[in-house]
Amino acid sequence: MVAMKKVMRIGSALMLAAALSLSSAPASHAAGGTGIAVVVNGSPITTGDVAKRVAFMRLQKATGGEAAARQQLVDEVLKRQEVLRVGMSVSTDDVDAAVKRFAAGNKLTLPQLTMILDKAGVGLDHFKQYVAISMSWPRVVNARFGGGKRLSNEELVKRMQENGGKKPVTTEYFLQQIIFVIPEAKRNAILGKRQAEANASRSKFPGCEQSKVFAATMLDVSVRNLGRMVSQELPPEWKPLIEKTEEGRVTESRVTDKGVEYLAVCRKREVSDDMAAEIVFRAEDLESKKKGDEDPNAVRYIEELRKKAQIVNK
């Protein structure tokens, strides 16, 4: 998993950081217009979206113009559709927090960042959409490809020998996801009520074996078995909450795109088997690997999505 502190590490964001540090940057404005530019699997990209992305690329000092902007947006729509399909979107809270950290890292307040983005013709919402995909997409790629290539038996033995002949120890979790579903159309109206319901239910959680019966006593509450994960595989936004939760109990709740959620820790124990050792070693490799080039698995994934997509240029 990609650590939260690294989600804004991508090169384009770093270039934007340099651009934003120049408070005297000349103003530029995206062209208006709300006509349809491209339709991707039924999802429209407007001419206004394209204009904002052109302005964003200008702020990044990127080349390519409108054609490159269209391609970026098409790829982002494909990624967003896939993220939603597999249910791995980061929450709006995560995006808001990342944007605030980005602003603070550039010695800006959020209103100052908003003003600069508006002045550049980009807008805060367009930037947040970009951040959301930048955070969610690596999680989907890692889930699809296992976060990197498998280690051979020889490599695994070699790494254990380097570790003093011992297999690394990690923590294994069996988790359930409890979701207090919020329809998007009612989100603003009932979010507070659903948060209160979720938080009130936490202390009454009867355990994982009875969780589905428990959920059935409440309105629009679903339970999903997440199965086995070790510490290195935990989603970064949930990891600190899971690690401090005792076996048989539930985490604090979080607001996500699905609604209000918390996770139940069904089982929790230390393990040092071959599978856990491989995951630990792969996680160490990912942490230390230089990120100059785009992940080849991500490139392959988006190429697959493009081939299957219906893309209509207007």
Tab-separated table of C-alpha atoms in Angstrom:
chain	number	residue	atom	x	y	z
A	1	MET	CA	0.000	0.000	0.000
A	2	VAL	CA	1.103	3.526	-0.649
A	3	ALA	CA	1.602	5.430	2.585
A	4	MET	CA	-0.575	8.485	3.102
A	5	LYS	CA	2.443	10.687	3.560
A	6	LYS	CA	3.543	9.817	0.012
A	7	VAL	CA	0.319	10.233	-1.929
A	8	MET	CA	1.314	13.662	-3.168
A	9	ARG	CA	4.802	12.503	-4.128
A	10	ILE	CA	4.020	12.210	-7.854
A	11	GLY	CA	6.083	14.398	-10.122
A	12	SER	CA	3.288	16.622	-11.375
A	13	ALA	CA	2.326	17.565	-7.830
A	14	LEU	CA	5.914	18.448	-7.051
A	15	MET	CA	6.003	20.687	-10.107
A	16	LEU	CA	2.807	22.307	-8.947
A	17	ALA	CA	4.399	22.894	-5.550
A	18	ALA	CA	7.185	24.838	-7.199
A	19	ALA	CA	4.717	26.830	-9.244
A	20	LEU	CA	2.542	27.654	-6.249
A	21	SER	CA	5.524	28.926	-4.296
A	22	LEU	CA	5.704	31.821	-6.741
A	23	SER	CA	3.076	34.177	-5.417
A	24	SER	CA	3.698	36.482	-8.346
A	25	ALA	CA	2.697	33.882	-10.929
A	26	PRO	CA	0.753	35.527	-13.762
A	27	ALA	CA	-2.978	35.061	-13.805
A	28	SER	CA	-4.552	32.820	-16.414
A	29	HIS	CA	-8.135	31.800	-16.890
A	30	ALA	CA	-9.630	28.645	-18.314
A	31	ALA	CA	-11.940	29.153	-21.219
A	32	GLY	CA	-15.621	28.877	-20.414
A	33	GLY	CA	-18.130	26.554	-21.982
A	34	THR	CA	-19.994	23.448	-20.900
A	35	GLY	CA	-20.304	21.523	-24.164
A	36	ILE	CA	-19.438	17.831	-24.297
A	37	ALA	CA	-15.869	17.155	-25.429
A	38	VAL	CA	-15.579	13.377	-24.888
A	39	VAL	CA	-17.863	10.602	-23.618
A	40	VAL	CA	-16.152	7.699	-21.832
A	41	ASN	CA	-18.366	4.659	-21.217
A	42	GLY	CA	-21.317	7.021	-20.974
A	43	SER	CA	-19.573	9.527	-18.674
A	44	PRO	CA	-19.178	12.968	-20.234
A	45	ILE	CA	-16.083	15.155	-20.134
A	46	THR	CA	-17.043	18.762	-20.802
A	47	THR	CA	-15.149	21.438	-22.653
A	48	GLY	CA	-14.961	23.223	-19.305
A	49	ASP	CA	-13.201	20.174	-17.795
A	50	VAL	CA	-10.698	20.205	-20.652
A	51	ALA	CA	-10.058	23.928	-20.214
A	52	LYS	CA	-9.391	23.438	-16.499
A	53	ARG	CA	-6.974	20.608	-17.194
A	54	VAL	CA	-5.137	22.722	-19.792
A	55	ALA	CA	-4.805	25.422	-17.124
A	56	PHE	CA	-3.638	22.828	-14.591
A	57	MET	CA	-1.001	21.538	-16.993
A	58	ARG	CA	0.139	25.099	-17.608
A	59	LEU	CA	0.541	25.550	-13.866
A	60	GLN	CA	2.614	22.351	-13.799
A	61	LYS	CA	4.728	23.593	-16.720
A	62	ALA	CA	3.607	20.466	-18.612
A	63	THR	CA	3.477	20.314	-22.401
A	64	GLY	CA	0.890	18.835	-24.742
A	65	GLY	CA	-1.945	21.331	-24.800
A	66	GLU	CA	-5.571	20.371	-25.295
A	67	ALA	CA	-4.891	16.931	-26.785
A	68	ALA	CA	-2.830	15.896	-23.770
A	69	ALA	CA	-5.440	17.363	-21.423
A	70	ARG	CA	-8.174	15.298	-23.072
A	71	GLN	CA	-6.083	12.133	-22.784
A	72	GLN	CA	-5.382	12.767	-19.106
A	73	LEU	CA	-9.075	13.263	-18.411
A	74	VAL	CA	-10.094	10.164	-20.380
A	75	ASP	CA	-7.609	8.086	-18.380
A	76	GLU	CA	-8.860	9.604	-15.121
A	77	VAL	CA	-12.471	8.767	-15.970
A	78	LEU	CA	-11.437	5.168	-16.729
A	79	LYS	CA	-9.505	4.994	-13.460
A	80	ARG	CA	-12.402	6.510	-11.488
A	81	GLN	CA	-14.863	4.030	-12.990
A	82	GLU	CA	-12.563	1.135	-12.095
A	83	VAL	CA	-11.966	2.482	-8.571
A	84	LEU	CA	-15.723	2.674	-8.001
A	85	ARG	CA	-16.272	-0.764	-9.547
A	86	VAL	CA	-13.920	-2.453	-7.103
A	87	GLY	CA	-14.991	-0.249	-4.179
A	88	MET	CA	-11.548	1.143	-3.323
A	89	SER	CA	-12.128	4.892	-3.490
A	90	VAL	CA	-10.546	7.022	-0.806
A	91	SER	CA	-12.954	9.100	1.264
A	92	THR	CA	-13.639	12.797	0.855
A	93	ASP	CA	-12.079	13.261	4.305
A	94	ASP	CA	-8.836	11.697	3.041
A	95	VAL	CA	-8.792	13.968	0.006
A	96	ASP	CA	-9.512	17.075	2.068
A	97	ALA	CA	-6.724	16.157	4.486
A	98	ALA	CA	-4.248	15.561	1.621
A	99	VAL	CA	-5.099	18.921	0.054
A	100	LYS	CA	-4.622	20.683	3.400
A	101	ARG	CA	-1.236	18.979	3.851
A	102	PHE	CA	-0.294	19.971	0.313
A	103	ALA	CA	-1.188	23.589	1.037
A	104	ALA	CA	0.699	23.549	4.345
A	105	GLY	CA	3.724	22.006	2.647
A	106	ASN	CA	3.790	25.008	0.325
A	107	LYS	CA	3.325	27.447	3.234
A	108	LEU	CA	-0.198	28.293	2.140
A	109	THR	CA	-3.524	28.292	3.890
A	110	LEU	CA	-6.386	26.479	2.188
A	111	PRO	CA	-8.033	29.803	1.195
A	112	GLN	CA	-4.729	30.945	-0.326
A	113	LEU	CA	-4.405	27.701	-2.292
A	114	THR	CA	-8.007	28.066	-3.443
A	115	MET	CA	-7.360	31.622	-4.601
A	116	ILE	CA	-4.264	30.594	-6.585
A	117	LEU	CA	-6.079	27.689	-8.242
A	118	ASP	CA	-9.049	29.914	-9.099
A	119	LYS	CA	-6.748	32.594	-10.481
A	120	ALA	CA	-5.017	29.984	-12.636
A	121	GLY	CA	-8.356	28.800	-14.042
A	122	VAL	CA	-8.146	25.386	-12.365
A	123	GLY	CA	-10.405	25.592	-9.319
A	124	LEU	CA	-10.205	23.666	-6.056
A	125	ASP	CA	-12.766	21.022	-7.061
A	126	HIS	CA	-10.822	20.069	-10.192
A	127	PHE	CA	-7.640	19.783	-8.110
A	128	LYS	CA	-9.436	17.613	-5.525
A	129	GLN	CA	-10.669	15.269	-8.243
A	130	TYR	CA	-7.076	14.927	-9.445
A	131	VAL	CA	-5.878	14.231	-5.895
A	132	ALA	CA	-8.619	11.647	-5.294
A	133	ILE	CA	-7.588	9.609	-8.345
A	134	SER	CA	-3.888	9.998	-7.505
A	135	MET	CA	-4.614	8.485	-4.083
A	136	SER	CA	-7.108	5.779	-5.107
A	137	TRP	CA	-5.529	4.400	-8.281
A	138	PRO	CA	-2.358	2.928	-6.699
A	139	ARG	CA	-4.533	0.996	-4.248
A	140	VAL	CA	-6.484	-0.582	-7.130
A	141	VAL	CA	-3.286	-1.433	-9.011
A	142	ASN	CA	-1.726	-2.987	-5.904
A	143	ALA	CA	-4.882	-5.015	-5.249
A	144	ARG	CA	-4.882	-6.285	-8.842
A	145	PHE	CA	-1.180	-7.102	-9.110
A	146	GLY	CA	-0.287	-7.783	-5.483
A	147	GLY	CA	1.808	-4.646	-4.991
A	148	GLY	CA	4.707	-6.003	-7.024
A	149	LYS	CA	6.112	-9.171	-8.543
A	150	ARG	CA	6.132	-12.399	-6.546
A	151	LEU	CA	9.399	-13.398	-4.931
A	152	SER	CA	10.833	-16.732	-6.057
A	153	ASN	CA	11.648	-19.410	-3.470
A	154	GLU	CA	15.342	-18.648	-3.974
A	155	GLU	CA	14.794	-14.922	-3.379
A	156	LEU	CA	12.685	-15.638	-0.306
A	157	VAL	CA	15.377	-17.903	1.186
A	158	LYS	CA	18.068	-15.316	0.401
A	159	ARG	CA	16.104	-12.541	2.106
A	160	MET	CA	15.528	-14.702	5.179
A	161	GLN	CA	19.240	-15.495	5.328
A	162	GLU	CA	19.946	-11.759	5.206
A	163	ASN	CA	17.504	-11.473	8.096
A	164	GLY	CA	19.620	-13.808	10.246
A	165	GLY	CA	17.842	-16.936	9.057
A	166	LYS	CA	14.578	-15.788	10.583
A	167	LYS	CA	11.258	-15.126	8.933
A	168	PRO	CA	10.001	-11.621	9.690
A	169	VAL	CA	7.130	-11.396	12.141
A	170	THR	CA	4.032	-9.410	11.257
A	171	THR	CA	0.461	-9.130	12.496
A	172	GLU	CA	-2.324	-10.988	10.731
A	173	TYR	CA	-5.890	-9.673	10.775
A	174	PHE	CA	-9.240	-11.089	9.740
A	175	LEU	CA	-11.556	-8.136	9.187
A	176	GLN	CA	-15.176	-7.299	8.482
A	177	GLN	CA	-16.448	-4.019	7.047
A	178	ILE	CA	-19.678	-2.589	8.468
A	179	ILE	CA	-21.208	0.107	6.258
A	180	PHE	CA	-24.025	2.464	7.179
A	181	VAL	CA	-24.985	3.183	3.592
A	182	ILE	CA	-25.794	6.742	2.513
A	183	PRO	CA	-27.360	7.309	-0.940
A	184	GLU	CA	-25.472	10.066	-2.726
A	185	ALA	CA	-28.671	12.076	-3.259
A	186	LYS	CA	-29.312	12.168	0.506
A	187	ARG	CA	-25.713	12.565	1.658
A	188	ASN	CA	-25.883	16.139	2.894
A	189	ALA	CA	-29.261	15.644	4.542
A	190	ILE	CA	-28.568	12.479	6.550
A	191	LEU	CA	-24.777	12.282	7.026
A	192	GLY	CA	-24.907	13.544	10.616
A	193	LYS	CA	-27.741	11.154	11.498
A	194	ARG	CA	-25.915	8.162	10.005
A	195	GLN	CA	-22.699	9.062	11.850
A	196	ALA	CA	-24.625	9.125	15.117
A	197	GLU	CA	-26.227	5.750	14.340
A	198	ALA	CA	-22.898	4.162	13.430
A	199	ASN	CA	-21.142	5.477	16.527
A	200	ALA	CA	-23.995	4.385	18.792
A	201	SER	CA	-23.840	0.843	17.360
A	202	ARG	CA	-20.124	0.313	17.942
A	203	SER	CA	-20.421	-0.513	21.633
A	204	LYS	CA	-23.227	-2.999	20.854
A	205	PHE	CA	-21.296	-4.954	18.215
A	206	PRO	CA	-21.832	-8.649	19.089
A	207	GLY	CA	-18.822	-10.095	17.276
A	208	CYS	CA	-18.099	-11.160	13.722
A	209	GLU	CA	-20.141	-14.367	13.814
A	210	GLN	CA	-23.308	-12.427	14.652
A	211	SER	CA	-22.525	-9.294	12.640
A	212	LYS	CA	-24.963	-9.946	9.789
A	213	VAL	CA	-27.809	-10.628	12.206
A	214	PHE	CA	-26.810	-7.441	14.042
A	215	ALA	CA	-26.802	-5.416	10.801
A	216	ALA	CA	-30.255	-6.722	9.891
A	217	THR	CA	-31.717	-4.984	12.965
A	218	MET	CA	-30.767	-1.596	11.487
A	219	LEU	CA	-31.733	0.265	8.330
A	220	ASP	CA	-29.428	0.125	5.270
A	221	VAL	CA	-26.450	-1.459	7.022
A	222	SER	CA	-24.293	-3.973	5.149
A	223	VAL	CA	-21.504	-6.309	6.231
A	224	ARG	CA	-18.616	-7.408	4.039
A	225	ASN	CA	-15.950	-9.984	4.907
A	226	LEU	CA	-12.529	-8.583	3.994
A	227	GLY	CA	-10.687	-11.787	4.807
A	228	ARG	CA	-7.041	-12.104	5.794
A	229	MET	CA	-4.666	-9.152	5.701
A	230	VAL	CA	-1.309	-8.629	7.294
A	231	SER	CA	-0.169	-5.293	8.650
A	232	GLN	CA	1.655	-4.287	5.450
A	233	GLU	CA	-1.536	-4.763	3.396
A	234	LEU	CA	-3.823	-2.588	5.514
A	235	PRO	CA	-5.240	0.497	3.763
A	236	PRO	CA	-3.193	3.436	5.067
A	237	GLU	CA	-6.229	5.453	6.130
A	238	TRP	CA	-7.483	2.542	8.256
A	239	LYS	CA	-4.182	1.117	9.499
A	240	PRO	CA	-3.746	3.169	12.724
A	241	LEU	CA	-7.373	2.549	13.684
A	242	ILE	CA	-7.073	-1.212	13.094
A	243	GLU	CA	-3.763	-1.554	14.918
A	244	LYS	CA	-5.121	-0.055	18.141
A	245	THR	CA	-8.341	-2.113	18.080
A	246	GLU	CA	-8.524	-5.271	20.188
A	247	GLU	CA	-9.654	-8.600	18.770
A	248	GLY	CA	-13.429	-8.855	18.761
A	249	ARG	CA	-13.911	-5.084	18.841
A	250	VAL	CA	-14.506	-2.466	16.161
A	251	THR	CA	-12.530	0.550	15.022
A	252	GLU	CA	-13.635	4.141	15.185
A	253	SER	CA	-15.961	5.123	12.352
A	254	ARG	CA	-14.948	7.005	9.218
A	255	VAL	CA	-16.940	8.820	6.542
A	256	THR	CA	-16.323	7.299	3.099
A	257	ASP	CA	-17.893	7.452	-0.354
A	258	LYS	CA	-20.189	4.570	0.619
A	259	GLY	CA	-21.436	6.176	3.831
A	260	VAL	CA	-20.179	5.767	7.390
A	261	GLU	CA	-18.009	2.724	8.051
A	262	TYR	CA	-16.114	0.929	10.740
A	263	LEU	CA	-14.107	-2.298	10.675
A	264	ALA	CA	-14.414	-5.263	12.992
A	265	VAL	CA	-11.220	-7.063	14.018
A	266	CYS	CA	-12.416	-10.673	14.008
A	267	ARG	CA	-9.002	-12.216	14.651
A	268	LYS	CA	-5.588	-10.743	15.316
A	269	ARG	CA	-2.298	-12.589	15.854
A	270	GLU	CA	1.410	-12.491	15.101
A	271	VAL	CA	2.525	-14.705	12.209
A	272	SER	CA	5.807	-15.604	10.538
A	273	ASP	CA	4.848	-17.984	7.729
A	274	ASP	CA	6.190	-17.921	4.161
A	275	MET	CA	3.288	-15.884	2.791
A	276	ALA	CA	3.650	-13.247	5.505
A	277	ALA	CA	7.420	-13.141	4.951
A	278	GLU	CA	6.960	-12.497	1.228
A	279	ILE	CA	4.469	-9.683	1.876
A	280	VAL	CA	6.823	-8.052	4.390
A	281	PHE	CA	9.786	-8.255	2.004
A	282	ARG	CA	7.738	-6.888	-0.912
A	283	ALA	CA	6.524	-4.011	1.251
A	284	GLU	CA	10.135	-3.215	2.186
A	285	ASP	CA	11.078	-3.256	-1.501
A	286	LEU	CA	8.246	-0.896	-2.400
A	287	GLU	CA	9.252	1.517	0.355
A	288	SER	CA	12.863	1.649	-0.789
A	289	LYS	CA	12.223	1.600	-4.561
A	290	LYS	CA	12.765	4.813	-6.446
A	291	LYS	CA	9.566	6.119	-7.954
A	292	GLY	CA	10.944	7.960	-10.962
A	293	ASP	CA	9.059	5.893	-13.566
A	294	GLU	CA	5.376	5.014	-13.629
A	295	ASP	CA	4.514	1.566	-12.312
A	296	PRO	CA	4.462	-0.778	-15.334
A	297	ASN	CA	1.490	-2.611	-13.804
A	298	ALA	CA	-0.429	0.682	-13.730
A	299	VAL	CA	0.443	1.290	-17.382
A	300	ARG	CA	-0.728	-2.190	-18.346
A	301	TYR	CA	-3.937	-1.794	-16.330
A	302	ILE	CA	-4.962	1.498	-17.951
A	303	GLU	CA	-4.151	0.096	-21.406
A	304	GLU	CA	-6.553	-2.789	-20.716
A	305	LEU	CA	-9.254	-0.353	-19.642
A	306	ARG	CA	-8.744	1.756	-22.771
A	307	LYS	CA	-9.095	-1.283	-25.046
A	308	LYS	CA	-12.428	-2.250	-23.477
A	309	ALA	CA	-13.779	1.304	-23.232
A	310	GLN	CA	-16.243	3.104	-25.484
A	311	ILE	CA	-14.667	6.519	-26.046
A	312	VAL	CA	-16.481	9.003	-28.263
A	313	ASN	CA	-14.865	12.322	-29.155
A	314	LYS	CA	-17.376	15.050	-29.890
